[in-house]
Coordinates of C-alpha atoms in Angstrom, one line a residue:
M632 CA -209.3 186.1 18.0
K633 CA -206.3 184.9 16.0
N634 CA -204.0 186.2 18.7
N635 CA -205.9 184.2 21.3
S636 CA -205.8 181.0 19.2
S637 CA -202.0 181.5 18.7
Y638 CA -201.6 182.0 22.4
V639 CA -203.6 178.8 23.2
T640 CA -201.5 176.8 20.6
L641 CA -198.2 178.1 22.0
S642 CA -199.3 177.2 25.6
L643 CA -200.2 173.7 24.7
C644 CA -196.9 173.3 22.8
V645 CA -195.0 174.4 25.9
M646 CA -197.0 172.0 28.1
L647 CA -196.3 169.1 25.7
S648 CA -192.6 169.9 25.7
L649 CA -192.5 170.0 29.4
L650 CA -194.2 166.7 29.7
T651 CA -192.0 165.1 27.2
S652 CA -188.8 166.4 28.8
C653 CA -190.2 165.3 32.2
M654 CA -190.6 161.7 31.0
S655 CA -187.4 161.5 29.0
T656 CA -185.0 162.8 31.8
K657 CA -186.1 160.2 34.3
K658 CA -183.2 158.2 35.6
V659 CA -184.5 154.7 35.0
T660 CA -181.4 152.7 33.8
Y661 CA -180.3 149.8 36.0
F662 CA -176.6 148.8 36.4
E663 CA -175.2 151.9 34.7
N664 CA -171.6 150.9 35.5
K665 CA -172.0 147.2 34.7
D666 CA -168.7 147.1 32.7
E667 CA -166.7 148.4 35.7
I668 CA -167.5 145.9 38.4
N669 CA -165.6 142.9 39.6
T670 CA -168.0 140.0 39.3
A671 CA -165.6 137.6 41.0
L672 CA -166.6 139.2 44.3
S673 CA -170.1 137.8 43.9
K674 CA -168.9 134.2 43.5
T675 CA -170.7 132.9 46.6
L676 CA -173.7 130.7 46.8
Y677 CA -176.3 132.1 49.2
D678 CA -177.9 130.0 51.9
A679 CA -180.8 131.4 54.1
K680 CA -180.3 130.9 57.8
I681 CA -182.9 129.6 60.2
M682 CA -184.2 132.3 62.4
P683 CA -186.6 132.5 65.4
K684 CA -190.3 132.2 64.4
D685 CA -189.4 130.2 61.3
I686 CA -191.7 127.3 60.6
L687 CA -189.7 124.1 59.6
Q688 CA -190.9 120.9 58.0
I689 CA -188.5 118.1 58.9
Q690 CA -188.8 114.6 57.3
V691 CA -186.6 111.6 58.0
F692 CA -186.2 108.8 55.4
T693 CA -184.6 105.4 56.0
M694 CA -184.4 102.1 54.2
T695 CA -187.2 100.7 56.3
P696 CA -190.1 103.1 57.0
E697 CA -190.6 101.7 60.4
A698 CA -187.1 102.9 61.5
A699 CA -187.9 106.5 60.6
A700 CA -191.3 106.5 62.2
P701 CA -190.3 107.7 65.6
F702 CA -188.6 110.7 64.1
N703 CA -191.4 111.8 61.9
L704 CA -194.1 113.3 64.2
M705 CA -197.5 112.9 62.4
K706 CA -200.6 115.0 62.7
L707 CA -203.9 113.4 61.7
T708 CA -205.8 116.7 61.5
G709 CA -203.6 118.6 59.0
T710 CA -203.2 122.3 58.7
S711 CA -202.5 124.5 55.6
T712 CA -198.8 124.5 56.4
S713 CA -198.5 120.7 56.7
T714 CA -197.9 118.2 54.0
T715 CA -199.7 114.8 53.7
N716 CA -197.1 112.0 54.1
T717 CA -196.5 109.5 51.2
N718 CA -198.4 106.7 53.0
G719 CA -201.6 108.8 53.4
Q720 CA -201.4 108.2 57.2
G721 CA -201.6 111.8 58.3
T722 CA -199.5 114.9 57.9
I723 CA -195.9 115.8 58.8
Y724 CA -195.8 118.1 61.9
D725 CA -194.3 121.5 61.5
Y726 CA -191.9 122.9 64.0
L727 CA -191.8 126.5 65.2
V728 CA -188.4 127.8 66.0
D729 CA -188.6 129.6 69.4
N730 CA -186.8 133.0 70.3
D731 CA -183.7 131.1 71.3
G732 CA -183.4 129.3 68.0
N733 CA -184.6 125.9 69.3
I734 CA -187.2 123.3 68.4
E735 CA -188.5 120.4 70.4
Y736 CA -188.0 117.2 68.3
P737 CA -189.3 113.7 69.1
V738 CA -186.8 111.4 70.7
L739 CA -184.0 113.8 70.4
G740 CA -185.5 116.6 72.5
T741 CA -184.4 120.2 72.3
L742 CA -182.4 121.0 69.1
H743 CA -180.7 124.3 68.5
L744 CA -181.1 125.1 64.8
G745 CA -180.9 128.9 64.8
G746 CA -178.3 130.4 62.6
M747 CA -177.9 127.2 60.5
S748 CA -178.5 126.9 56.9
K749 CA -180.9 124.3 55.7
T750 CA -178.1 121.9 54.7
E751 CA -176.3 122.4 58.1
A752 CA -179.6 121.7 59.9
E753 CA -180.0 118.5 57.9
Q754 CA -176.5 117.3 58.7
F755 CA -176.9 118.2 62.4
I756 CA -180.2 116.3 62.8
K757 CA -178.8 113.3 60.8
S758 CA -175.8 113.2 63.2
K759 CA -178.2 113.1 66.2
I760 CA -180.5 110.4 64.7
Q761 CA -177.7 108.0 63.5
P762 CA -176.7 106.6 66.9
Y763 CA -180.4 105.3 67.3
L764 CA -180.3 103.3 64.0
A765 CA -178.3 100.8 62.2
E766 CA -175.8 102.1 59.7
S767 CA -177.6 100.1 56.9
E768 CA -180.6 102.4 57.2
N769 CA -178.8 105.3 55.3
V770 CA -180.6 108.1 57.0
V771 CA -181.7 111.0 54.9
V772 CA -183.0 114.3 56.5
H773 CA -185.0 116.8 54.6
V774 CA -185.6 120.4 56.1
A775 CA -187.7 122.9 54.4
M776 CA -188.7 126.5 55.5
M777 CA -192.5 126.8 55.2
N778 CA -193.0 130.5 55.9
Y779 CA -190.2 132.4 53.9
K780 CA -191.8 135.7 53.2
Y781 CA -190.9 139.3 52.5
A782 CA -192.7 142.6 51.8
V783 CA -192.1 145.1 49.0
L784 CA -193.7 148.6 49.5
G785 CA -193.7 152.1 48.0
G786 CA -192.8 152.8 44.3
V787 CA -193.6 149.4 42.8
K788 CA -196.5 148.5 40.6
T789 CA -198.0 145.7 42.9
P790 CA -196.8 146.2 46.5
G791 CA -197.6 143.5 49.0
L792 CA -196.4 140.5 51.1
Y793 CA -194.8 137.7 49.1
T794 CA -193.9 134.2 50.0
T795 CA -191.6 131.7 48.5
R796 CA -190.4 128.1 48.8
N797 CA -187.2 129.0 47.0
E798 CA -185.3 130.2 50.1
K799 CA -183.1 132.4 47.8
V800 CA -184.6 135.7 46.7
S801 CA -182.5 138.7 45.5
I802 CA -183.6 142.3 45.7
L803 CA -184.1 142.3 42.0
E804 CA -186.3 139.2 42.0
A805 CA -188.3 140.8 44.8
I806 CA -188.9 143.9 42.8
A807 CA -189.7 141.9 39.7
Q808 CA -192.3 140.0 41.8
A809 CA -193.8 143.3 42.7
G810 CA -194.2 144.3 39.0
D811 CA -191.0 146.3 38.8
L812 CA -190.5 149.9 39.9
T813 CA -192.9 152.7 38.7
T814 CA -191.7 155.3 36.3
F815 CA -191.3 157.8 39.1
A816 CA -189.5 155.6 41.7
Y817 CA -186.1 156.4 42.8
R818 CA -183.6 153.7 41.7
D819 CA -181.0 154.8 44.3
R820 CA -183.3 155.1 47.2
I821 CA -184.3 151.5 48.0
F822 CA -184.3 150.8 51.6
L823 CA -184.1 147.4 53.2
I824 CA -185.4 146.9 56.8
R825 CA -184.1 143.8 58.4
E826 CA -184.5 142.2 61.8
G827 CA -181.7 140.0 63.1
S828 CA -182.0 136.8 65.2
D829 CA -181.5 138.9 68.3
G830 CA -184.3 141.3 67.4
Q831 CA -182.0 144.2 66.4
K832 CA -183.4 146.2 63.5
E833 CA -181.2 147.2 60.6
F834 CA -181.8 149.8 57.9
H835 CA -179.9 149.8 54.7
R836 CA -180.0 151.9 51.5
L837 CA -179.5 150.2 48.1
D838 CA -178.9 151.6 44.7
I839 CA -179.8 149.5 41.6
N840 CA -178.4 152.1 39.2
D841 CA -175.0 150.8 40.6
A842 CA -174.1 147.3 39.3
N843 CA -172.0 146.7 42.4
I844 CA -175.2 145.8 44.1
I845 CA -174.6 142.2 43.2
N846 CA -171.6 142.3 45.5
S847 CA -173.7 143.7 48.4
P848 CA -174.3 141.5 51.5
Y849 CA -177.9 142.6 51.2
Y850 CA -178.4 141.6 47.6
Y851 CA -180.3 138.5 48.8
L852 CA -183.2 138.9 51.1
Q853 CA -183.7 137.2 54.4
Q854 CA -187.1 136.0 55.5
N855 CA -189.3 138.8 56.9
D856 CA -187.2 141.5 55.2
V857 CA -189.2 144.7 54.2
V858 CA -188.2 146.5 51.0
Y859 CA -189.3 150.1 50.6
V860 CA -188.8 151.9 47.3
E861 CA -189.0 155.7 47.8
P862 CA -191.3 157.4 45.2
R863 CA -190.5 160.7 43.8
K864 CA -192.5 163.7 45.0
I865 CA -194.4 164.0 41.7
E866 CA -195.7 160.5 42.2
A867 CA -196.6 161.2 45.9
R868 CA -198.4 164.4 44.9
N869 CA -200.4 162.6 42.1
A870 CA -201.1 159.3 43.6
F871 CA -204.5 159.3 42.1
I872 CA -202.9 159.4 38.6
S873 CA -201.2 156.3 37.3
A874 CA -197.6 156.9 36.5
N875 CA -198.0 155.6 33.0
T876 CA -197.0 157.1 29.7
S877 CA -200.2 156.3 28.0
I878 CA -202.1 158.6 30.4
W879 CA -199.8 161.5 29.5
I880 CA -200.3 160.7 25.8
S881 CA -204.1 160.6 26.2
L882 CA -204.0 163.9 28.1
A883 CA -201.8 165.6 25.4
S884 CA -204.1 164.3 22.6
A885 CA -207.1 165.7 24.4
L886 CA -205.5 169.1 24.8
M887 CA -204.5 169.1 21.1
S888 CA -208.1 168.3 20.2
V889 CA -209.3 171.4 22.3
A890 CA -206.7 173.5 20.6
T891 CA -207.8 172.5 17.1
F892 CA -211.4 173.2 18.0
I893 CA -210.6 176.6 19.3
I894 CA -208.5 177.4 16.3
A895 CA -211.4 176.2 14.0
L896 CA -213.8 178.5 15.7
S897 CA -211.5 181.5 15.4
K898 CA -211.5 181.2 11.6

């Protein structure tokens, strides 16, 4: 009986050792070579580009509201993507960018905004409006992207579709928004799926163990990007078990209790 209890105790100790080593050897460190990178290469401010199927909100402001009225198309029955105007007279109309990168704008007609940043679009529209108004009106144009969204899937804690009004989201911010990577997710197998303005699909592999990711042209997401984090096989096989240290500790504690009970009976 004593031999059996010794065998059980030894087996449990081996299991605990394997579990502990399994958890401790996971490669979970971000930016392992952070002291070796040239941060000067990342000294560029990112601006999102307007793409087909973007929804834009465009507002024109002048010294006299009446002068701007023809360029602010109002909608009396607002939708969830429209914003009530400051005078409470309705909602600002939202513009859908077509597949050619164009919108139809009041007075000005067809405007090609595809490929422009928000600032570039504001300056372009302003240049088209100014000939219609006196210089003293001091025209100001504000453009906002209303449907800037991206998806994060795979080995993250809260996968899903996320939207932002920031128009500037890095791969790290996207992962943080999704609750960070799970314990068993690969840090060097993060895949970015991107569709260009011409419909061409791109597939890029990112590694957040490598601090040089901040210099990558894919460090900042574009609207409609899909981020897929590859989970390790152990996570895929045990999807029904949360990849959480507390579960392993609870399991080990239960096994030790059983071992103690068996040893007590054998005495």
